[in-house]
Structures are given as structure tokens and as C-alpha cells.
XYZ file of C-alpha atoms in Angstrom:
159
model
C 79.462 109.604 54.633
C 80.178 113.310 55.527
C 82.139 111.745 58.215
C 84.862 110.276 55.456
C 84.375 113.514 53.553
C 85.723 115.253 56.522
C 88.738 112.766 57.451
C 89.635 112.264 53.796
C 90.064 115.987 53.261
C 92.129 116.714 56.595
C 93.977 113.993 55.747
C 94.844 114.902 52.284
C 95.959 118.312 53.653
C 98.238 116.910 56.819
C 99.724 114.551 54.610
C 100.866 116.732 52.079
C 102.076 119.269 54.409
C 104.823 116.840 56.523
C 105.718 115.390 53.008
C 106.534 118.507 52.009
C 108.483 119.073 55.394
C 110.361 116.028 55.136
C 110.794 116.325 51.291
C 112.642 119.565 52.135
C 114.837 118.604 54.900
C 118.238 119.391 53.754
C 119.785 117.002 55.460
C 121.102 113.814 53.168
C 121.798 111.445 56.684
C 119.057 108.675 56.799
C 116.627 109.372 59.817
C 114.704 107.929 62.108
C 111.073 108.587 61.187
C 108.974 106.789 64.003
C 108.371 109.754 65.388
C 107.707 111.794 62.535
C 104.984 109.345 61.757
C 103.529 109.533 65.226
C 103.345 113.265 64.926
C 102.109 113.166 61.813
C 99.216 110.633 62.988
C 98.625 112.976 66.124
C 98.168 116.252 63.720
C 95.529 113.946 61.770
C 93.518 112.778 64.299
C 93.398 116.377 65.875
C 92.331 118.119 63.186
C 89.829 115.508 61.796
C 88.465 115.589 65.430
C 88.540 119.543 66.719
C 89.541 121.545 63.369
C 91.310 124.848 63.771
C 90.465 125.158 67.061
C 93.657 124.048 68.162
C 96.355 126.465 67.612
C 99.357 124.425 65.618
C 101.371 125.423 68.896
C 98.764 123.768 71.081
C 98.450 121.081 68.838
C 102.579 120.251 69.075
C 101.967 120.517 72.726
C 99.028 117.993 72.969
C 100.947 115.635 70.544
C 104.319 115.968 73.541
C 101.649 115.158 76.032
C 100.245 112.441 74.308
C 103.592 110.682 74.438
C 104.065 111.209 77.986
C 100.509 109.481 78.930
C 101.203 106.345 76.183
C 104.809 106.121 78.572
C 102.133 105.803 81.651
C 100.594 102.365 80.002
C 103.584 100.343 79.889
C 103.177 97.113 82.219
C 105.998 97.911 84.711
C 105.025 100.682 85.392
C 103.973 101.501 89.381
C 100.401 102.029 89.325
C 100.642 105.399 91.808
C 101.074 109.068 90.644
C 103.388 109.769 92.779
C 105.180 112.967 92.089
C 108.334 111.880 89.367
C 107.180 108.824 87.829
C 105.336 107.929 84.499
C 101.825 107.610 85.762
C 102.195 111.175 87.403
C 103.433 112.955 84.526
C 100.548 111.370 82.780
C 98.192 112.648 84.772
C 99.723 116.573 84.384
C 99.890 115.695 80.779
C 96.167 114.669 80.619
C 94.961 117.645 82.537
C 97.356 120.057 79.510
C 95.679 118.040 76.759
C 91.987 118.297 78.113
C 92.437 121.891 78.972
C 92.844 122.643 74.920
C 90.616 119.708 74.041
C 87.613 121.628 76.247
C 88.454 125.130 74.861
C 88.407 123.394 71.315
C 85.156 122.320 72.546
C 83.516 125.664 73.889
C 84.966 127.674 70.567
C 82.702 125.160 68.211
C 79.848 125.519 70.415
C 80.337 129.250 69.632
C 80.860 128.948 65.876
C 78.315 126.564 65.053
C 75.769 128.430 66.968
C 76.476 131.514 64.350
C 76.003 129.125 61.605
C 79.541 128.130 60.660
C 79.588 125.091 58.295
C 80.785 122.034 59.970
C 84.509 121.265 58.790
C 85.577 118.541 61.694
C 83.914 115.957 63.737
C 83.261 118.289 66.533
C 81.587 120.926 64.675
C 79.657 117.980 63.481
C 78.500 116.936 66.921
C 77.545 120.429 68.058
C 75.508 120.788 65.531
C 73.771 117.756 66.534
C 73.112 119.311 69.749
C 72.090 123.028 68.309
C 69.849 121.644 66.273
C 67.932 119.696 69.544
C 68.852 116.056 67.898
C 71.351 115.108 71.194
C 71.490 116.915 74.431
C 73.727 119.590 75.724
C 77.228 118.144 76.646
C 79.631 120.345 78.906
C 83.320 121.109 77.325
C 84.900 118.488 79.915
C 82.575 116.031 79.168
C 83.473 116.193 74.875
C 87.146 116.897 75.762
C 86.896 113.356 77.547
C 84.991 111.966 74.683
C 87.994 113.407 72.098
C 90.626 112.158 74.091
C 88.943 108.548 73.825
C 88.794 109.042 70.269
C 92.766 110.208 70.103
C 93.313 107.101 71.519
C 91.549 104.882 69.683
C 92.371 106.581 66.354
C 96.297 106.045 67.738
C 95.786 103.047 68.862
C 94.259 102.055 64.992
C 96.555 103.750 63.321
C 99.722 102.048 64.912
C 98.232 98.419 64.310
């Protein structure tokens, strides 16, 4: 339940900040909002997942990369990373988004072990593992695990 707690409150918060963006956009012209949406989504799942610890600039960035790895999945893509196509600027944009996914990782290790309250998913899980109830996990290894769940909460939220 503390799960939904968590989501429903970051939620609340995203949402009402792009509204407000978009409510304030001066211009009258109709616009295309797919990927306002998207980035909206992206923020969501972020901040349910890792909290604060990823600078809003970071976050924008992981978002951008995001795109670029979805762009690797299509079917015709080649299946090689050779240096220009999708799949290889997938890979480069993997390595950007796992790089602040572990340091969003190693800054809640930090906090919870100085007793911060949990206020995202991760901070949840750490404390799981500070208090002994799950073993130690290395940053890479719950930067992999968050980028599964980006996906899947992407994947769930386009459907």
C-alpha cells in the first residue's frame, strides 16, 4: 500500500506541474501533444522510481535518451551497433541513462543509511537492504533493475 501512497503522490505533483505548463503556453495554435505526454509519463515514472535524485536536467536528458533506445526496437531495424545507426545510439543512450540511474542509486544508499524517510520506490528498496531484509545490490545492478521498470511502466502506460 505505501507503494500507491508513493506513486499517487508523485503523480499528483507531475501532473499538476505540466498542466500548469501547458495551461500557460501562450500560444493559441493547436499542438501536437504526443510528446508532451511521453515526457510527462517519463518525469512520472522517474520520480516515482528514484525521487530527487535525479536533477530535472538529468531527468530531461534520460527522458531524450529514452526515445533514442525505444527508436532501437523497431523491427527493421539492423540488429548491429554499428557506429550511426539506431541500435548504436541506443546503446550510448543506455550507458547516459544508467550512469544517472546508478548515481540515483548510490545517493539513496547514502540518505537512507542517515535515516531519511523513504519518499520513492528506491529509497524504499534500500531500506529493505539497510535494514538486513534483502541483500546488498551494487548501483549497476538497481540502475538495471530501474531501467526495466522505466520500461515496463512506459510500456503500461502507452497501452
Amino acid at each position: 500500500m505505501h507503494a500507491y501512497r508513493i506513486y499517487l503522490r508523485v503523480q499528483d505533483q507531475i501532473y499538476r506541474q505540466h498542466f500548469k505548463e501547458w495551461l500557460a503556453d501562450p500560444n493559441p495554435n493547436p499542438q501536437p501533444y504526443q510528446l508532451k505526454f511521453r515526457d510527462l509519463n517519463m518525469m512520472t515514472s522517474l520520480r516515482v522510481f528514484c525521487g530527487s535524485y535525479i536533477p530535472e536536467e538529468a531527468a530531461k536528458e534520460v527522458s531524450a535518451k529514452y526515445w533514442q533506445i525505444t527508436q532501437a526496437l523497431e523491427l527493421v531495424n539492423f540488429p548491429f551497433a554499428f557506429p550511426g545507426t539506431k541500435v548504436w545510439h541506443a546503446c550510448r543512450a543506455r550507458e547516459v541513462a544508467v550512469k544517472h540511474l546508478m548515481k540515483a542509486a548510490a545517493d539513496s544508499k547514502v540518505a537512507m543509511r542517515k535515516g531519511k524517510e523513504p519518499d520513492c520506490l528506491l529509497d524504499e528498496w534500500v531500506s529493505q537492504i539497510v535494514e538486513g531484509k534483502v541483500r546488498e545490490f551494487t548501483d549497476k545492478e538497481m540502475a538495471l533493475v530501474l531501467l526495466s521498470f522505466i520500461f515496463a511502466s512506459q510500456g503500461a502506460s502507452a497501452d
